PDB file of C-alpha atoms in Angstrom:
ATOM      1  CA  MET B   1      15.527  19.967  26.369  1.00  0.00           C
ATOM      2  CA  CYS B   2      15.482  17.839  23.209  1.00  0.00           C
ATOM      3  CA  ILE B   3      12.613  17.776  20.739  1.00  0.00           C
ATOM      4  CA  TYR B   4      12.315  14.730  18.472  1.00  0.00           C
ATOM      5  CA  ILE B   5      10.594  14.999  15.092  1.00  0.00           C
ATOM      6  CA  LYS B   6       9.680  11.862  13.190  1.00  0.00           C
ATOM      7  CA  LEU B   7       8.475  12.663   9.679  1.00  0.00           C
ATOM      8  CA  TYR B   8       5.860  10.352   8.167  1.00  0.00           C
ATOM      9  CA  LYS B   9       6.673   8.914   4.727  1.00  0.00           C
ATOM     10  CA  LYS B  10       3.232   9.864   3.370  1.00  0.00           C
ATOM     11  CA  SER B  11       0.500  12.094   4.753  1.00  0.00           C
ATOM     12  CA  ILE B  12      -3.031  12.499   3.402  1.00  0.00           C
ATOM     13  CA  VAL B  13      -4.825  15.711   4.254  1.00  0.00           C
ATOM     14  CA  SER B  14      -8.207  17.009   3.094  1.00  0.00           C
ATOM     15  CA  GLU B  15     -10.697  19.758   3.886  1.00  0.00           C
ATOM     16  CA  LYS B  16      -8.102  22.132   5.341  1.00  0.00           C
ATOM     17  CA  ASP B  17      -5.638  24.537   3.770  1.00  0.00           C
ATOM     18  CA  ILE B  18      -3.327  25.101   6.759  1.00  0.00           C
ATOM     19  CA  ILE B  19      -0.899  22.194   7.141  1.00  0.00           C
ATOM     20  CA  THR B  20       0.713  21.879  10.537  1.00  0.00           C
ATOM     21  CA  ILE B  21       3.493  19.638  11.876  1.00  0.00           C
ATOM     22  CA  LYS B  22       0.823  17.436  13.488  1.00  0.00           C
ATOM     23  CA  ASP B  23      -0.400  16.509   9.971  1.00  0.00           C
ATOM     24  CA  LEU B  24       3.086  15.495   8.851  1.00  0.00           C
ATOM     25  CA  ALA B  25       5.109  14.180  11.744  1.00  0.00           C
ATOM     26  CA  GLU B  26       5.156  12.682  15.202  1.00  0.00           C
ATOM     27  CA  VAL B  27       6.548  14.962  17.886  1.00  0.00           C
ATOM     28  CA  MET B  28       8.230  13.773  21.082  1.00  0.00           C
ATOM     29  CA  ALA B  29       9.426  16.006  23.937  1.00  0.00           C
ATOM     30  CA  PRO B  30       9.679  15.880  27.743  1.00  0.00           C
ATOM     31  CA  SER B  31       6.749  18.313  28.092  1.00  0.00           C
ATOM     32  CA  GLN B  32       3.244  17.760  26.729  1.00  0.00           C
ATOM     33  CA  LYS B  33       2.880  21.539  26.501  1.00  0.00           C
ATOM     34  CA  VAL B  34       5.852  21.758  24.159  1.00  0.00           C
ATOM     35  CA  ILE B  35       4.528  18.851  22.089  1.00  0.00           C
ATOM     36  CA  HIS B  36       1.175  20.570  21.536  1.00  0.00           C
ATOM     37  CA  LYS B  37       2.866  23.881  20.627  1.00  0.00           C
ATOM     38  CA  VAL B  38       5.188  22.212  18.131  1.00  0.00           C
ATOM     39  CA  GLN B  39       2.308  20.257  16.599  1.00  0.00           C
ATOM     40  CA  LYS B  40       0.451  23.511  15.902  1.00  0.00           C
ATOM     41  CA  LEU B  41       3.334  25.121  13.988  1.00  0.00           C
ATOM     42  CA  VAL B  42       2.361  25.843  10.384  1.00  0.00           C
ATOM     43  CA  VAL B  43       4.474  24.155   7.720  1.00  0.00           C
ATOM     44  CA  LEU B  44       2.510  24.929   4.568  1.00  0.00           C
ATOM     45  CA  GLN B  45      -0.480  26.941   3.469  1.00  0.00           C
ATOM     46  CA  ILE B  46      -2.298  25.541   0.469  1.00  0.00           C
ATOM     47  CA  LYS B  47      -3.018  28.320  -1.996  1.00  0.00           C
ATOM     48  CA  GLU B  48      -4.956  26.412  -4.655  1.00  0.00           C
ATOM     49  CA  ALA B  49      -8.009  24.331  -3.783  1.00  0.00           C
ATOM     50  CA  LYS B  50      -7.175  21.389  -5.983  1.00  0.00           C
ATOM     51  CA  THR B  51      -5.880  17.865  -5.509  1.00  0.00           C
ATOM     52  CA  ALA B  52      -2.089  17.822  -5.622  1.00  0.00           C
ATOM     53  CA  ASN B  53       1.091  16.306  -4.173  1.00  0.00           C
ATOM     54  CA  TYR B  54       3.553  18.406  -2.174  1.00  0.00           C
ATOM     55  CA  LEU B  55       7.140  17.731  -1.184  1.00  0.00           C
ATOM     56  CA  ILE B  56       7.868  18.026   2.538  1.00  0.00           C
ATOM     57  CA  THR B  57      11.447  17.638   3.744  1.00  0.00           C
ATOM     58  CA  ILE B  58      12.765  17.246   7.248  1.00  0.00           C
ATOM     59  CA  THR B  59      14.775  20.431   6.728  1.00  0.00           C
ATOM     60  CA  ASP B  60      11.541  22.370   6.129  1.00  0.00           C
ATOM     61  CA  ILE B  61      10.225  21.227   9.494  1.00  0.00           C
ATOM     62  CA  LEU B  62      13.538  21.702  11.303  1.00  0.00           C
ATOM     63  CA  LYS B  63      13.732  25.331  10.170  1.00  0.00           C
ATOM     64  CA  ILE B  64      10.248  26.036  11.500  1.00  0.00           C
ATOM     65  CA  VAL B  65      10.811  24.320  14.832  1.00  0.00           C
ATOM     66  CA  GLN B  66      14.229  25.916  15.333  1.00  0.00           C
ATOM     67  CA  HIS B  67      12.782  29.314  14.603  1.00  0.00           C
ATOM     68  CA  ALA B  68      10.149  28.757  17.323  1.00  0.00           C
ATOM     69  CA  TYR B  69      12.595  27.149  19.756  1.00  0.00           C
ATOM     70  CA  PRO B  70      16.070  28.528  18.938  1.00  0.00           C
ATOM     71  CA  GLU B  71      17.638  27.384  22.187  1.00  0.00           C
ATOM     72  CA  GLU B  72      16.378  23.802  22.090  1.00  0.00           C
ATOM     73  CA  GLN B  73      18.028  20.801  20.502  1.00  0.00           C
ATOM     74  CA  ILE B  74      16.002  19.386  17.591  1.00  0.00           C
ATOM     75  CA  MET B  75      16.557  15.712  16.659  1.00  0.00           C
ATOM     76  CA  PRO B  76      15.152  14.484  13.333  1.00  0.00           C
ATOM     77  CA  LEU B  77      14.012  10.834  13.058  1.00  0.00           C
ATOM     78  CA  GLY B  78      12.439   8.724  10.371  1.00  0.00           C
ATOM     79  CA  GLU B  79      12.118   9.894   6.783  1.00  0.00           C
ATOM     80  CA  VAL B  80      14.135  12.633   5.154  1.00  0.00           C
ATOM     81  CA  ASP B  81      11.640  13.430   2.376  1.00  0.00           C
ATOM     82  CA  ALA B  82       7.881  12.859   2.473  1.00  0.00           C
ATOM     83  CA  VAL B  83       4.837  13.251   0.261  1.00  0.00           C
ATOM     84  CA  LEU B  84       1.816  15.261   1.247  1.00  0.00           C
ATOM     85  CA  GLN B  85      -1.277  14.190  -0.693  1.00  0.00           C
ATOM     86  CA  TYR B  86      -3.770  17.022  -0.512  1.00  0.00           C
ATOM     87  CA  SER B  87      -7.403  17.065  -1.502  1.00  0.00           C
ATOM     88  CA  PRO B  88      -9.737  20.035  -0.891  1.00  0.00           C
ATOM     89  CA  THR B  89     -12.623  17.637  -0.143  1.00  0.00           C
ATOM     90  CA  LYS B  90     -12.846  14.098   1.163  1.00  0.00           C
ATOM     91  CA  PRO B  91     -13.221  11.497  -1.612  1.00  0.00           C
ATOM     92  CA  LYS B  92     -16.780  10.168  -1.798  1.00  0.00           C
ATOM     93  CA  HIS B  93     -17.196   6.445  -2.165  1.00  0.00           C
ATOM     94  CA  ASN B  94     -20.279   5.064  -3.860  1.00  0.00           C
ATOM     95  CA  LYS B  95     -20.886   1.592  -2.416  1.00  0.00           C
ATOM     96  CA  ILE B  96     -22.873   0.456  -5.421  1.00  0.00           C
ATOM     97  CA  VAL B  97     -20.124   1.493  -7.881  1.00  0.00           C
ATOM     98  CA  GLU B  98     -17.480  -0.098  -5.650  1.00  0.00           C
ATOM     99  CA  PHE B  99     -19.516  -3.324  -5.542  1.00  0.00           C
ATOM    100  CA  PHE B 100     -19.720  -3.542  -9.325  1.00  0.00           C
ATOM    101  CA  LYS B 101     -16.032  -2.730  -9.645  1.00  0.00           C
ATOM    102  CA  ILE B 102     -15.231  -5.647  -7.331  1.00  0.00           C
ATOM    103  CA  LEU B 103     -17.506  -7.939  -9.385  1.00  0.00           C
ATOM    104  CA  ILE B 104     -15.859  -6.939 -12.670  1.00  0.00           C
ATOM    105  CA  VAL B 105     -12.339  -7.380 -11.307  1.00  0.00           C
ATOM    106  CA  ALA B 106     -13.247 -10.708  -9.691  1.00  0.00           C
ATOM    107  CA  ALA B 107     -14.761 -11.943 -12.962  1.00  0.00           C
ATOM    108  CA  ILE B 108     -11.670 -10.944 -14.941  1.00  0.00           C
ATOM    109  CA  ILE B 109      -9.321 -12.577 -12.440  1.00  0.00           C
ATOM    110  CA  PHE B 110     -11.469 -15.729 -12.318  1.00  0.00           C
ATOM    111  CA  ALA B 111     -11.555 -16.040 -16.102  1.00  0.00           C
ATOM    112  CA  GLY B 112      -7.845 -15.347 -16.462  1.00  0.00           C
ATOM    113  CA  SER B 113      -6.918 -17.832 -13.727  1.00  0.00           C
ATOM    114  CA  THR B 114      -9.119 -20.510 -15.302  1.00  0.00           C
ATOM    115  CA  VAL B 115      -7.506 -20.073 -18.712  1.00  0.00           C
ATOM    116  CA  ALA B 116      -4.022 -20.086 -17.170  1.00  0.00           C
ATOM    117  CA  ILE B 117      -4.664 -23.313 -15.218  1.00  0.00           C
ATOM    118  CA  MET B 118      -6.169 -25.037 -18.271  1.00  0.00           C
ATOM    119  CA  ALA B 119      -3.290 -23.926 -20.496  1.00  0.00           C
ATOM    120  CA  TYR B 120      -0.764 -25.149 -17.935  1.00  0.00           C
ATOM    121  CA  GLN B 121      -2.403 -28.576 -17.702  1.00  0.00           C
ATOM    122  CA  ILE B 122      -2.539 -28.921 -21.488  1.00  0.00           C
ATOM    123  CA  ASP B 123       1.097 -27.837 -21.954  1.00  0.00           C
ATOM    124  CA  THR B 124       2.314 -30.263 -19.294  1.00  0.00           C
ATOM    125  CA  ALA B 125       0.132 -33.157 -20.458  1.00  0.00           C
ATOM    126  CA  PHE B 126      -1.350 -33.352 -16.999  1.00  0.00           C
ATOM    127  CA  GLU B 127      -3.977 -35.964 -17.961  1.00  0.00           C
ATOM    128  CA  ARG B 128      -1.161 -38.313 -18.989  1.00  0.00           C
ATOM    129  CA  THR B 129       0.582 -37.657 -15.705  1.00  0.00           C
ATOM    130  CA  LEU B 130      -2.526 -38.599 -13.702  1.00  0.00           C
ATOM    131  CA  SER B 131      -3.046 -41.681 -15.844  1.00  0.00           C
ATOM    132  CA  THR B 132       0.550 -42.701 -15.230  1.00  0.00           C
ATOM    133  CA  LEU B 133       0.140 -42.253 -11.488  1.00  0.00           C
ATOM    134  CA  ASN B 134      -2.981 -44.391 -11.590  1.00  0.00           C
ATOM    135  CA  LYS B 135      -1.058 -47.169 -13.401  1.00  0.00           C
ATOM    136  CA  ILE B 136       1.790 -46.967 -10.846  1.00  0.00           C
ATOM    137  CA  PHE B 137      -0.529 -47.390  -7.867  1.00  0.00           C
ATOM    138  CA  THR B 138      -3.214 -49.692  -9.330  1.00  0.00           C
ATOM    139  CA  GLY B 139      -1.534 -51.426 -12.263  1.00  0.00           C
ATOM    140  CA  TYR B 140      -4.394 -50.400 -14.558  1.00  0.00           C
ATOM    141  CA  ILE B 141      -4.557 -47.773 -17.311  1.00  0.00           C
ATOM    142  CA  ASP B 142      -7.370 -45.230 -16.809  1.00  0.00           C
ATOM    143  CA  PRO B 143      -7.456 -41.988 -18.863  1.00  0.00           C
ATOM    144  CA  ASP B 144      -9.601 -40.365 -16.163  1.00  0.00           C
ATOM    145  CA  PRO B 145      -8.807 -41.758 -12.693  1.00  0.00           C
ATOM    146  CA  LEU B 146     -11.522 -40.151 -10.529  1.00  0.00           C
ATOM    147  CA  TRP B 147      -9.821 -41.140  -7.275  1.00  0.00           C
ATOM    148  CA  ILE B 148      -7.016 -38.758  -8.228  1.00  0.00           C
ATOM    149  CA  THR B 149      -8.784 -36.026 -10.190  1.00  0.00           C
ATOM    150  CA  ILE B 150     -11.559 -35.398  -7.588  1.00  0.00           C
ATOM    151  CA  PRO B 151      -9.135 -34.788  -4.660  1.00  0.00           C
ATOM    152  CA  TYR B 152      -6.995 -32.734  -6.991  1.00  0.00           C
ATOM    153  CA  SER B 153      -9.970 -30.560  -8.023  1.00  0.00           C
ATOM    154  CA  ILE B 154     -10.973 -30.076  -4.395  1.00  0.00           C
ATOM    155  CA  GLY B 155      -7.446 -29.443  -3.198  1.00  0.00           C
ATOM    156  CA  MET B 156      -6.562 -26.807  -5.783  1.00  0.00           C
ATOM    157  CA  PRO B 157      -9.076 -24.129  -4.603  1.00  0.00           C
ATOM    158  CA  ILE B 158      -8.220 -24.951  -0.960  1.00  0.00           C
ATOM    159  CA  GLY B 159      -4.541 -24.416  -1.752  1.00  0.00           C
ATOM    160  CA  VAL B 160      -5.312 -21.128  -3.480  1.00  0.00           C
ATOM    161  CA  MET B 161      -7.295 -19.888  -0.458  1.00  0.00           C
ATOM    162  CA  LEU B 162      -4.518 -20.901   1.922  1.00  0.00           C
ATOM    163  CA  PHE B 163      -1.935 -19.198  -0.276  1.00  0.00           C
ATOM    164  CA  PHE B 164      -3.862 -15.937  -0.404  1.00  0.00           C
ATOM    165  CA  ASN B 165      -4.601 -16.258   3.317  1.00  0.00           C
ATOM    166  CA  HIS B 166      -8.307 -15.427   3.353  1.00  0.00           C
ATOM    167  CA  ILE B 167     -11.805 -16.336   2.233  1.00  0.00           C
ATOM    168  CA  GLY B 168     -13.794 -13.198   1.503  1.00  0.00           C
ATOM    169  CA  THR B 169     -13.171 -10.916   4.471  1.00  0.00           C
ATOM    170  CA  LYS B 170     -12.054 -13.726   6.828  1.00  0.00           C
ATOM    171  CA  ARG B 171      -8.306 -14.098   7.247  1.00  0.00           C
ATOM    172  CA  PHE B 172      -6.522 -17.244   8.409  1.00  0.00           C
ATOM    173  CA  SER B 173      -3.666 -15.316  10.000  1.00  0.00           C
ATOM    174  CA  ASP B 174      -2.403 -11.762  10.517  1.00  0.00           C
ATOM    175  CA  ASP B 175       0.339 -12.209   7.952  1.00  0.00           C
ATOM    176  CA  PRO B 176      -0.021 -10.020   4.830  1.00  0.00           C
ATOM    177  CA  THR B 177      -1.275 -11.778   1.690  1.00  0.00           C
ATOM    178  CA  PRO B 178       0.860 -11.986  -1.467  1.00  0.00           C
ATOM    179  CA  ILE B 179      -1.397  -9.423  -3.121  1.00  0.00           C
ATOM    180  CA  GLU B 180      -0.998  -7.015  -0.167  1.00  0.00           C
ATOM    181  CA  ILE B 181       2.782  -7.405  -0.390  1.00  0.00           C
ATOM    182  CA  GLU B 182       2.758  -6.625  -4.103  1.00  0.00           C
ATOM    183  CA  ILE B 183       0.453  -3.628  -3.564  1.00  0.00           C
ATOM    184  CA  GLU B 184       2.821  -2.373  -0.857  1.00  0.00           C
ATOM    185  CA  LYS B 185       5.804  -2.712  -3.232  1.00  0.00           C
ATOM    186  CA  TYR B 186       3.873  -0.855  -5.927  1.00  0.00           C
ATOM    187  CA  GLU B 187       2.900   1.963  -3.528  1.00  0.00           C
ATOM    188  CA  ASP B 188       6.553   2.267  -2.362  1.00  0.00           C
ATOM    189  CA  SER B 189       7.717   2.536  -5.968  1.00  0.00           C
ATOM    190  CA  LEU B 190       4.967   5.067  -6.730  1.00  0.00           C
ATOM    191  CA  GLU B 191       5.827   7.212  -3.720  1.00  0.00           C
ATOM    192  CA  SER B 192       9.558   7.119  -4.619  1.00  0.00           C
ATOM    193  CA  THR B 193       8.732   8.220  -8.154  1.00  0.00           C
ATOM    194  CA  ILE B 194       6.524  11.062  -6.889  1.00  0.00           C
ATOM    195  CA  LEU B 195       9.235  12.167  -4.461  1.00  0.00           C
ATOM    196  CA  ASP B 196      11.874  12.190  -7.221  1.00  0.00           C
ATOM    197  CA  ASP B 197       9.567  14.229  -9.467  1.00  0.00           C
ATOM    198  CA  LEU B 198       8.760  16.746  -6.723  1.00  0.00           C
ATOM    199  CA  THR B 199      12.415  17.015  -5.757  1.00  0.00           C
ATOM    200  CA  ASN B 200      13.438  17.759  -9.340  1.00  0.00           C
ATOM    201  CA  LYS B 201      10.704  20.378  -9.639  1.00  0.00           C
ATOM    202  CA  ARG B 202      11.918  22.095  -6.465  1.00  0.00           C
ATOM    203  CA  ARG B 203      15.508  22.081  -7.719  1.00  0.00           C
ATOM    204  CA  ASN B 204      14.322  23.687 -10.954  1.00  0.00           C
ATOM    205  CA  GLY B 205      12.365  26.304  -9.050  1.00  0.00           C
ATOM    206  CA  GLU B 206       8.969  24.823  -9.910  1.00  0.00           C
ATOM    207  CA  GLY B 207       8.117  23.508  -6.456  1.00  0.00           C
ATOM    208  CA  ASP B 208       5.425  24.575  -4.003  1.00  0.00           C
ATOM    209  CA  LYS B 209       7.773  26.635  -1.896  1.00  0.00           C
TER     210      LYS B 209
END
């Protein structure tokens, strides 16, 4: 019989001090009974009730599973190293505080975007460009051609909404937005940095094991 272990890249656990394989990895085996037994195997016991990150490697899990099933073949899948983010209690979210945070961030982004757009239009002499376009199409010089500026003013926010793929909580498609992609890249870099730091601590004998 072959037991497959797929380690998650990141696991978040709270309100429990006994960490089992079920918290850290997906288990696959021909028998459901074996799967449940493997999932209940203890990988780590948290000794300090404080928020912290722990390094979990596939070798840690393989040793535990092989000790429990010495005659079975264990096949590792997925990640080699993973981060366990532990918190003794579940984080509490205050909806009022979250609402005001969103308002502040939205106001800052709105102000910054407005200044950036205005600065861009001034630097590129955008008014002159619109006036030139008006002269090309109508033959007349108009410093403020409304038939161009009004559609442009309407089209810009529409283009921004289409680019970011949603209005409020409504999405236009299931594709991730540019912000979500950048957040994902940031989280990947953050997790890699945490893993490197935890790995170095373990090598120097400062780790959790």
